[in-house]
GROMACS .gro file of N, CA and C in nm:
model
  342
    1MET      N    1  -3.011  -0.856  -2.243
    1MET     CA    2  -2.891  -0.936  -2.228
    1MET      C    3  -2.930  -1.083  -2.214
    2PRO      N    4  -2.846  -1.173  -2.261
    2PRO     CA    5  -2.881  -1.315  -2.254
    2PRO      C    6  -2.899  -1.362  -2.111
    3ASN      N    7  -2.978  -1.468  -2.095
    3ASN     CA    8  -3.006  -1.521  -1.962
    3ASN      C    9  -2.882  -1.570  -1.889
    4ASN      N   10  -2.780  -1.617  -1.958
    4ASN     CA   11  -2.666  -1.674  -1.888
    4ASN      C   12  -2.558  -1.572  -1.851
    5PHE      N   13  -2.573  -1.445  -1.889
    5PHE     CA   14  -2.478  -1.342  -1.848
    5PHE      C   15  -2.528  -1.276  -1.720
    6ARG      N   16  -2.437  -1.264  -1.623
    6ARG     CA   17  -2.473  -1.198  -1.497
    6ARG      C   18  -2.386  -1.075  -1.477
    7GLU      N   19  -2.450  -0.964  -1.445
    7GLU     CA   20  -2.375  -0.845  -1.409
    7GLU      C   21  -2.317  -0.864  -1.270
    8GLY      N   22  -2.202  -0.801  -1.246
    8GLY     CA   23  -2.142  -0.809  -1.114
    8GLY      C   24  -1.992  -0.792  -1.118
    9ILE      N   25  -1.926  -0.850  -1.019
    9ILE     CA   26  -1.781  -0.841  -1.004
    9ILE      C   27  -1.718  -0.966  -1.063
   10TYR      N   28  -1.616  -0.945  -1.145
   10TYR     CA   29  -1.546  -1.054  -1.211
   10TYR      C   30  -1.396  -1.047  -1.180
   11ARG      N   31  -1.337  -1.164  -1.163
   11ARG     CA   32  -1.192  -1.176  -1.158
   11ARG      C   33  -1.144  -1.176  -1.301
   12ALA      N   34  -1.045  -1.094  -1.333
   12ALA     CA   35  -0.994  -1.082  -1.469
   12ALA      C   36  -0.850  -1.133  -1.474
   13GLU      N   37  -0.826  -1.230  -1.560
   13GLU     CA   38  -0.690  -1.277  -1.588
   13GLU      C   39  -0.658  -1.236  -1.731
   14PHE      N   40  -0.540  -1.178  -1.751
   14PHE     CA   41  -0.504  -1.140  -1.887
   14PHE      C   42  -0.361  -1.184  -1.917
   15ASP      N   43  -0.336  -1.207  -2.046
   15ASP     CA   44  -0.200  -1.237  -2.086
   15ASP      C   45  -0.174  -1.188  -2.228
   16THR      N   46  -0.051  -1.144  -2.246
   16THR     CA   47   0.000  -1.106  -2.377
   16THR      C   48   0.125  -1.191  -2.399
   17LEU      N   49   0.196  -1.167  -2.506
   17LEU     CA   50   0.322  -1.239  -2.528
   17LEU      C   51   0.427  -1.201  -2.425
   18THR      N   52   0.414  -1.083  -2.364
   18THR     CA   53   0.520  -1.035  -2.274
   18THR      C   54   0.482  -1.032  -2.127
   19MET      N   55   0.355  -1.045  -2.093
   19MET     CA   56   0.319  -1.035  -1.951
   19MET      C   57   0.185  -1.101  -1.921
   20GLN      N   58   0.164  -1.124  -1.791
   20GLN     CA   59   0.037  -1.177  -1.742
   20GLN      C   60  -0.005  -1.091  -1.623
   21GLY      N   61  -0.134  -1.092  -1.592
   21GLY     CA   62  -0.182  -1.016  -1.478
   21GLY      C   63  -0.319  -1.060  -1.434
   22ILE      N   64  -0.357  -1.011  -1.316
   22ILE     CA   65  -0.486  -1.040  -1.256
   22ILE      C   66  -0.543  -0.910  -1.201
   23GLY      N   67  -0.673  -0.892  -1.218
   23GLY     CA   68  -0.739  -0.774  -1.164
   23GLY      C   69  -0.885  -0.806  -1.135
   24LEU      N   70  -0.960  -0.702  -1.103
   24LEU     CA   71  -1.104  -0.712  -1.081
   24LEU      C   72  -1.175  -0.618  -1.177
   25VAL      N   73  -1.291  -0.663  -1.226
   25VAL     CA   74  -1.372  -0.583  -1.317
   25VAL      C   75  -1.517  -0.590  -1.270
   26VAL      N   76  -1.583  -0.475  -1.269
   26VAL     CA   77  -1.726  -0.469  -1.240
   26VAL      C   78  -1.797  -0.440  -1.372
   27LEU      N   79  -1.893  -0.526  -1.406
   27LEU     CA   80  -1.976  -0.509  -1.525
   27LEU      C   81  -2.118  -0.485  -1.479
   28ARG      N   82  -2.167  -0.363  -1.501
   28ARG     CA   83  -2.301  -0.329  -1.456
   28ARG      C   84  -2.360  -0.221  -1.545
   29ASP      N   85  -2.484  -0.246  -1.591
   29ASP     CA   86  -2.559  -0.147  -1.669
   29ASP      C   87  -2.481  -0.096  -1.790
   30GLY      N   88  -2.408  -0.185  -1.857
   30GLY     CA   89  -2.334  -0.146  -1.976
   30GLY      C   90  -2.203  -0.074  -1.950
   31ARG      N   91  -2.163  -0.064  -1.824
   31ARG     CA   92  -2.039   0.006  -1.788
   31ARG      C   93  -1.936  -0.093  -1.734
   32VAL      N   94  -1.809  -0.062  -1.759
   32VAL     CA   95  -1.696  -0.141  -1.710
   32VAL      C   96  -1.615  -0.053  -1.616
   33TYR      N   97  -1.586  -0.106  -1.497
   33TYR     CA   98  -1.497  -0.039  -1.401
   33TYR      C   99  -1.405  -0.146  -1.344
   34GLY      N  100  -1.279  -0.115  -1.322
   34GLY     CA  101  -1.192  -0.215  -1.263
   34GLY      C  102  -1.050  -0.168  -1.252
   35GLY      N  103  -0.963  -0.263  -1.220
   35GLY     CA  104  -0.823  -0.231  -1.209
   35GLY      C  105  -0.740  -0.348  -1.163
   36ASP      N  106  -0.608  -0.326  -1.165
   36ASP     CA  107  -0.513  -0.421  -1.110
   36ASP      C  108  -0.413  -0.340  -1.027
   37THR      N  109  -0.294  -0.390  -1.007
   37THR     CA  110  -0.200  -0.321  -0.918
   37THR      C  111  -0.144  -0.192  -0.976
   38LEU      N  112  -0.149  -0.172  -1.108
   38LEU     CA  113  -0.091  -0.053  -1.169
   38LEU      C  114  -0.188   0.029  -1.253
   39ILE      N  115  -0.295  -0.034  -1.301
   39ILE     CA  116  -0.382   0.030  -1.400
   39ILE      C  117  -0.527   0.024  -1.353
   40TYR      N  118  -0.605   0.129  -1.383
   40TYR     CA  119  -0.750   0.120  -1.364
   40TYR      C  120  -0.815   0.128  -1.501
   41TYR      N  121  -0.935   0.066  -1.512
   41TYR     CA  122  -1.005   0.055  -1.639
   41TYR      C  123  -1.144   0.117  -1.627
   42VAL      N  124  -1.186   0.185  -1.730
   42VAL     CA  125  -1.323   0.236  -1.740
   42VAL      C  126  -1.368   0.219  -1.885
   43GLY      N  127  -1.496   0.188  -1.903
   43GLY     CA  128  -1.544   0.172  -2.038
   43GLY      C  129  -1.688   0.128  -2.045
   44THR      N  130  -1.724   0.074  -2.160
   44THR     CA  131  -1.861   0.029  -2.185
   44THR      C  132  -1.857  -0.112  -2.244
   45TYR      N  133  -1.970  -0.183  -2.229
   45TYR     CA  134  -1.980  -0.316  -2.286
   45TYR      C  135  -2.125  -0.341  -2.326
   46SER      N  136  -2.142  -0.441  -2.413
   46SER     CA  137  -2.276  -0.490  -2.446
   46SER      C  138  -2.265  -0.640  -2.470
   47VAL      N  139  -2.378  -0.708  -2.451
   47VAL     CA  140  -2.385  -0.852  -2.474
   47VAL      C  141  -2.506  -0.877  -2.563
   48SER      N  142  -2.483  -0.951  -2.671
   48SER     CA  143  -2.590  -0.988  -2.762
   48SER      C  144  -2.565  -1.132  -2.808
   49GLU      N  145  -2.665  -1.219  -2.785
   49GLU     CA  146  -2.655  -1.359  -2.825
   49GLU      C  147  -2.525  -1.423  -2.778
   50ASN      N  148  -2.492  -1.402  -2.651
   50ASN     CA  149  -2.375  -1.461  -2.586
   50ASN      C  150  -2.241  -1.412  -2.640
   51VAL      N  151  -2.241  -1.298  -2.710
   51VAL     CA  152  -2.117  -1.235  -2.754
   51VAL      C  153  -2.106  -1.100  -2.683
   52MET      N  154  -1.994  -1.082  -2.615
   52MET     CA  155  -1.968  -0.955  -2.547
   52MET      C  156  -1.872  -0.872  -2.632
   53THR      N  157  -1.903  -0.744  -2.646
   53THR     CA  158  -1.811  -0.648  -2.704
   53THR      C  159  -1.792  -0.538  -2.603
   54ALA      N  160  -1.672  -0.479  -2.602
   54ALA     CA  161  -1.644  -0.373  -2.505
   54ALA      C  162  -1.538  -0.279  -2.561
   55ARG      N  163  -1.541  -0.160  -2.510
   55ARG     CA  164  -1.438  -0.060  -2.537
   55ARG      C  165  -1.395  -0.007  -2.401
   56VAL      N  166  -1.268  -0.023  -2.369
   56VAL     CA  167  -1.218   0.009  -2.236
   56VAL      C  168  -1.092   0.093  -2.247
   57ARG      N  169  -1.087   0.199  -2.167
   57ARG     CA  170  -0.966   0.281  -2.155
   57ARG      C  171  -0.889   0.235  -2.032
   58ALA      N  172  -0.760   0.213  -2.048
   58ALA     CA  173  -0.672   0.173  -1.938
   58ALA      C  174  -0.582   0.292  -1.902
   59HIS      N  175  -0.583   0.329  -1.774
   59HIS     CA  176  -0.508   0.445  -1.725
   59HIS      C  177  -0.416   0.402  -1.611
   60PRO      N  178  -0.295   0.458  -1.602
   60PRO     CA  179  -0.210   0.430  -1.486
   60PRO      C  180  -0.260   0.506  -1.364
   61TYR      N  181  -0.239   0.446  -1.246
   61TYR     CA  182  -0.267   0.519  -1.124
   61TYR      C  183  -0.173   0.639  -1.115
   62LYS      N  184  -0.221   0.747  -1.057
   62LYS     CA  185  -0.137   0.865  -1.038
   62LYS      C  186  -0.016   0.826  -0.952
   63GLY      N  187   0.102   0.858  -0.999
   63GLY     CA  188   0.224   0.831  -0.924
   63GLY      C  189   0.285   0.695  -0.950
   64ALA      N  190   0.218   0.608  -1.030
   64ALA     CA  191   0.276   0.477  -1.061
   64ALA      C  192   0.394   0.496  -1.155
   65PRO      N  193   0.499   0.418  -1.140
   65PRO     CA  194   0.616   0.433  -1.227
   65PRO      C  195   0.585   0.400  -1.372
   66SER      N  196   0.605   0.494  -1.463
   66SER     CA  197   0.564   0.477  -1.602
   66SER      C  198   0.641   0.367  -1.673
   67GLU      N  199   0.764   0.336  -1.632
   67GLU     CA  200   0.838   0.232  -1.702
   67GLU      C  201   0.777   0.093  -1.683
   68THR      N  202   0.697   0.073  -1.579
   68THR     CA  203   0.633  -0.056  -1.560
   68THR      C  204   0.495  -0.061  -1.622
   69ILE      N  205   0.436   0.053  -1.652
   69ILE     CA  206   0.299   0.056  -1.700
   69ILE      C  207   0.288   0.025  -1.848
   70GLY      N  208   0.374   0.081  -1.929
   70GLY     CA  209   0.360   0.066  -2.072
   70GLY      C  210   0.421  -0.061  -2.128
   71SER      N  211   0.464  -0.154  -2.043
   71SER     CA  212   0.540  -0.269  -2.092
   71SER      C  213   0.460  -0.360  -2.185
   72ALA      N  214   0.330  -0.376  -2.166
   72ALA     CA  215   0.252  -0.465  -2.253
   72ALA      C  216   0.226  -0.403  -2.389
   73PHE      N  217   0.193  -0.275  -2.394
   73PHE     CA  218   0.155  -0.212  -2.520
   73PHE      C  219   0.248  -0.099  -2.563
   74GLY      N  220   0.342  -0.060  -2.478
   74GLY     CA  221   0.434   0.046  -2.514
   74GLY      C  222   0.379   0.186  -2.491
   75HIS      N  223   0.262   0.197  -2.429
   75HIS     CA  224   0.202   0.327  -2.400
   75HIS      C  225   0.145   0.324  -2.259
   76GLU      N  226   0.141   0.439  -2.194
   76GLU     CA  227   0.082   0.445  -2.060
   76GLU      C  228  -0.069   0.432  -2.063
   77ARG      N  229  -0.134   0.496  -2.159
   77ARG     CA  230  -0.279   0.490  -2.170
   77ARG      C  231  -0.315   0.418  -2.299
   78ASN      N  232  -0.413   0.329  -2.289
   78ASN     CA  233  -0.451   0.249  -2.404
   78ASN      C  234  -0.603   0.240  -2.415
   79THR      N  235  -0.651   0.231  -2.538
   79THR     CA  236  -0.792   0.206  -2.564
   79THR      C  237  -0.803   0.065  -2.619
   80LEU      N  238  -0.874  -0.020  -2.546
   80LEU     CA  239  -0.888  -0.159  -2.585
   80LEU      C  240  -1.024  -0.184  -2.649
   81GLU      N  241  -1.024  -0.254  -2.760
   81GLU     CA  242  -1.145  -0.302  -2.825
   81GLU      C  243  -1.149  -0.452  -2.799
   82LEU      N  244  -1.254  -0.500  -2.730
   82LEU     CA  245  -1.264  -0.640  -2.688
   82LEU      C  246  -1.385  -0.707  -2.750
   83GLU      N  247  -1.370  -0.838  -2.773
   83GLU     CA  248  -1.483  -0.918  -2.819
   83GLU      C  249  -1.461  -1.062  -2.775
   84GLY      N  250  -1.570  -1.128  -2.736
   84GLY     CA  251  -1.557  -1.267  -2.696
   84GLY      C  252  -1.689  -1.330  -2.659
   85LYS      N  253  -1.680  -1.454  -2.611
   85LYS     CA  254  -1.797  -1.537  -2.581
   85LYS      C  255  -1.828  -1.538  -2.433
   86VAL      N  256  -1.957  -1.528  -2.402
   86VAL     CA  257  -2.008  -1.547  -2.267
   86VAL      C  258  -2.049  -1.693  -2.256
   87ASN      N  259  -2.001  -1.759  -2.150
   87ASN     CA  260  -2.035  -1.899  -2.127
   87ASN      C  261  -2.067  -1.915  -1.978
   88GLY      N  262  -2.192  -1.890  -1.943
   88GLY     CA  263  -2.232  -1.897  -1.803
   88GLY      C  264  -2.162  -1.789  -1.722
   89ASP      N  265  -2.088  -1.831  -1.619
   89ASP     CA  266  -2.018  -1.736  -1.532
   89ASP      C  267  -1.878  -1.703  -1.581
   90HIS      N  268  -1.849  -1.734  -1.707
   90HIS     CA  269  -1.716  -1.710  -1.762
   90HIS      C  270  -1.728  -1.635  -1.894
   91VAL      N  271  -1.633  -1.546  -1.917
   91VAL     CA  272  -1.627  -1.473  -2.043
   91VAL      C  273  -1.483  -1.483  -2.093
   92HIS      N  274  -1.465  -1.523  -2.217
   92HIS     CA  275  -1.333  -1.529  -2.279
   92HIS      C  276  -1.328  -1.425  -2.390
   93LEU      N  277  -1.234  -1.330  -2.377
   93LEU     CA  278  -1.226  -1.218  -2.469
   93LEU      C  279  -1.087  -1.209  -2.533
   94THR      N  280  -1.083  -1.153  -2.650
   94THR     CA  281  -0.957  -1.111  -2.710
   94THR      C  282  -0.967  -0.961  -2.732
   95ALA      N  283  -0.853  -0.894  -2.726
   95ALA     CA  284  -0.853  -0.749  -2.736
   95ALA      C  285  -0.731  -0.701  -2.812
   96ARG      N  286  -0.745  -0.584  -2.867
   96ARG     CA  287  -0.636  -0.512  -2.932
   96ARG      C  288  -0.637  -0.370  -2.878
   97ALA      N  289  -0.520  -0.317  -2.859
   97ALA     CA  290  -0.508  -0.177  -2.819
   97ALA      C  291  -0.497  -0.092  -2.945
   98LYS      N  292  -0.576   0.013  -2.950
   98LYS     CA  293  -0.571   0.104  -3.064
   98LYS      C  294  -0.430   0.158  -3.085
   99GLU      N  295  -0.360   0.181  -2.975
   99GLU     CA  296  -0.227   0.243  -2.979
   99GLU      C  297  -0.117   0.144  -3.017
  100ALA      N  298  -0.146   0.014  -3.014
  100ALA     CA  299  -0.046  -0.089  -3.046
  100ALA      C  300  -0.116  -0.203  -3.120
  101ALA      N  301  -0.152  -0.179  -3.245
  101ALA     CA  302  -0.236  -0.271  -3.321
  101ALA      C  303  -0.177  -0.411  -3.334
  102GLY      N  304  -0.047  -0.427  -3.331
  102GLY     CA  305   0.013  -0.557  -3.349
  102GLY      C  306   0.016  -0.645  -3.226
  103ILE      N  307  -0.025  -0.594  -3.112
  103ILE     CA  308  -0.018  -0.670  -2.987
  103ILE      C  309  -0.158  -0.709  -2.944
  104GLY      N  310  -0.180  -0.838  -2.923
  104GLY     CA  311  -0.308  -0.887  -2.878
  104GLY      C  312  -0.305  -0.922  -2.730
  105ILE      N  313  -0.422  -0.931  -2.672
  105ILE     CA  314  -0.434  -0.968  -2.531
  105ILE      C  315  -0.552  -1.064  -2.517
  106ASN      N  316  -0.532  -1.167  -2.438
  106ASN     CA  317  -0.639  -1.262  -2.405
  106ASN      C  318  -0.685  -1.234  -2.264
  107ILE      N  319  -0.817  -1.231  -2.245
  107ILE     CA  320  -0.873  -1.199  -2.114
  107ILE      C  321  -0.977  -1.304  -2.078
  108LYS      N  322  -0.967  -1.353  -1.956
  108LYS     CA  323  -1.064  -1.448  -1.903
  108LYS      C  324  -1.129  -1.384  -1.782
  109LEU      N  325  -1.262  -1.373  -1.783
  109LEU     CA  326  -1.337  -1.318  -1.671
  109LEU      C  327  -1.413  -1.431  -1.603
  110ASP      N  328  -1.403  -1.438  -1.471
  110ASP     CA  329  -1.476  -1.536  -1.391
  110ASP      C  330  -1.563  -1.463  -1.289
  111PHE      N  331  -1.692  -1.493  -1.292
  111PHE     CA  332  -1.789  -1.426  -1.203
  111PHE      C  333  -1.756  -1.455  -1.057
  112LEU      N  334  -1.762  -1.349  -0.974
  112LEU     CA  335  -1.739  -1.362  -0.831
  112LEU      C  336  -1.863  -1.330  -0.748
  113HIS      N  337  -1.932  -1.219  -0.780
  113HIS     CA  338  -2.041  -1.173  -0.693
  113HIS      C  339  -2.129  -1.075  -0.769
  114GLU      N  340  -2.257  -1.073  -0.734
  114GLU     CA  341  -2.351  -0.978  -0.797
  114GLU      C  342  -2.327  -0.837  -0.750
   0.00000   0.00000   0.00000
């Protein structure tokens, strides 16, 4: 992995045309774990020459109201394909959900702790 990428806990800000949100993501040993108030994320990532790619599954918490979960992509569970640039302690990504190809999402990760 490039010298300027650090594994650890990241604050995640995301936005689509219809919503915005904030969560936490842990990036360690090629694995992604995280969540926000309604969804948890699990997946994999890699970094090569300051470009991060990832595949992440987004799942609702058990018992969360489904009408609030699918609002960004129209589905409760989504598979996100992400790609973007690593710039020191920041990563800027764009993503598409396999289940809703026409909807994009922008994600900004800011390093918090190792």
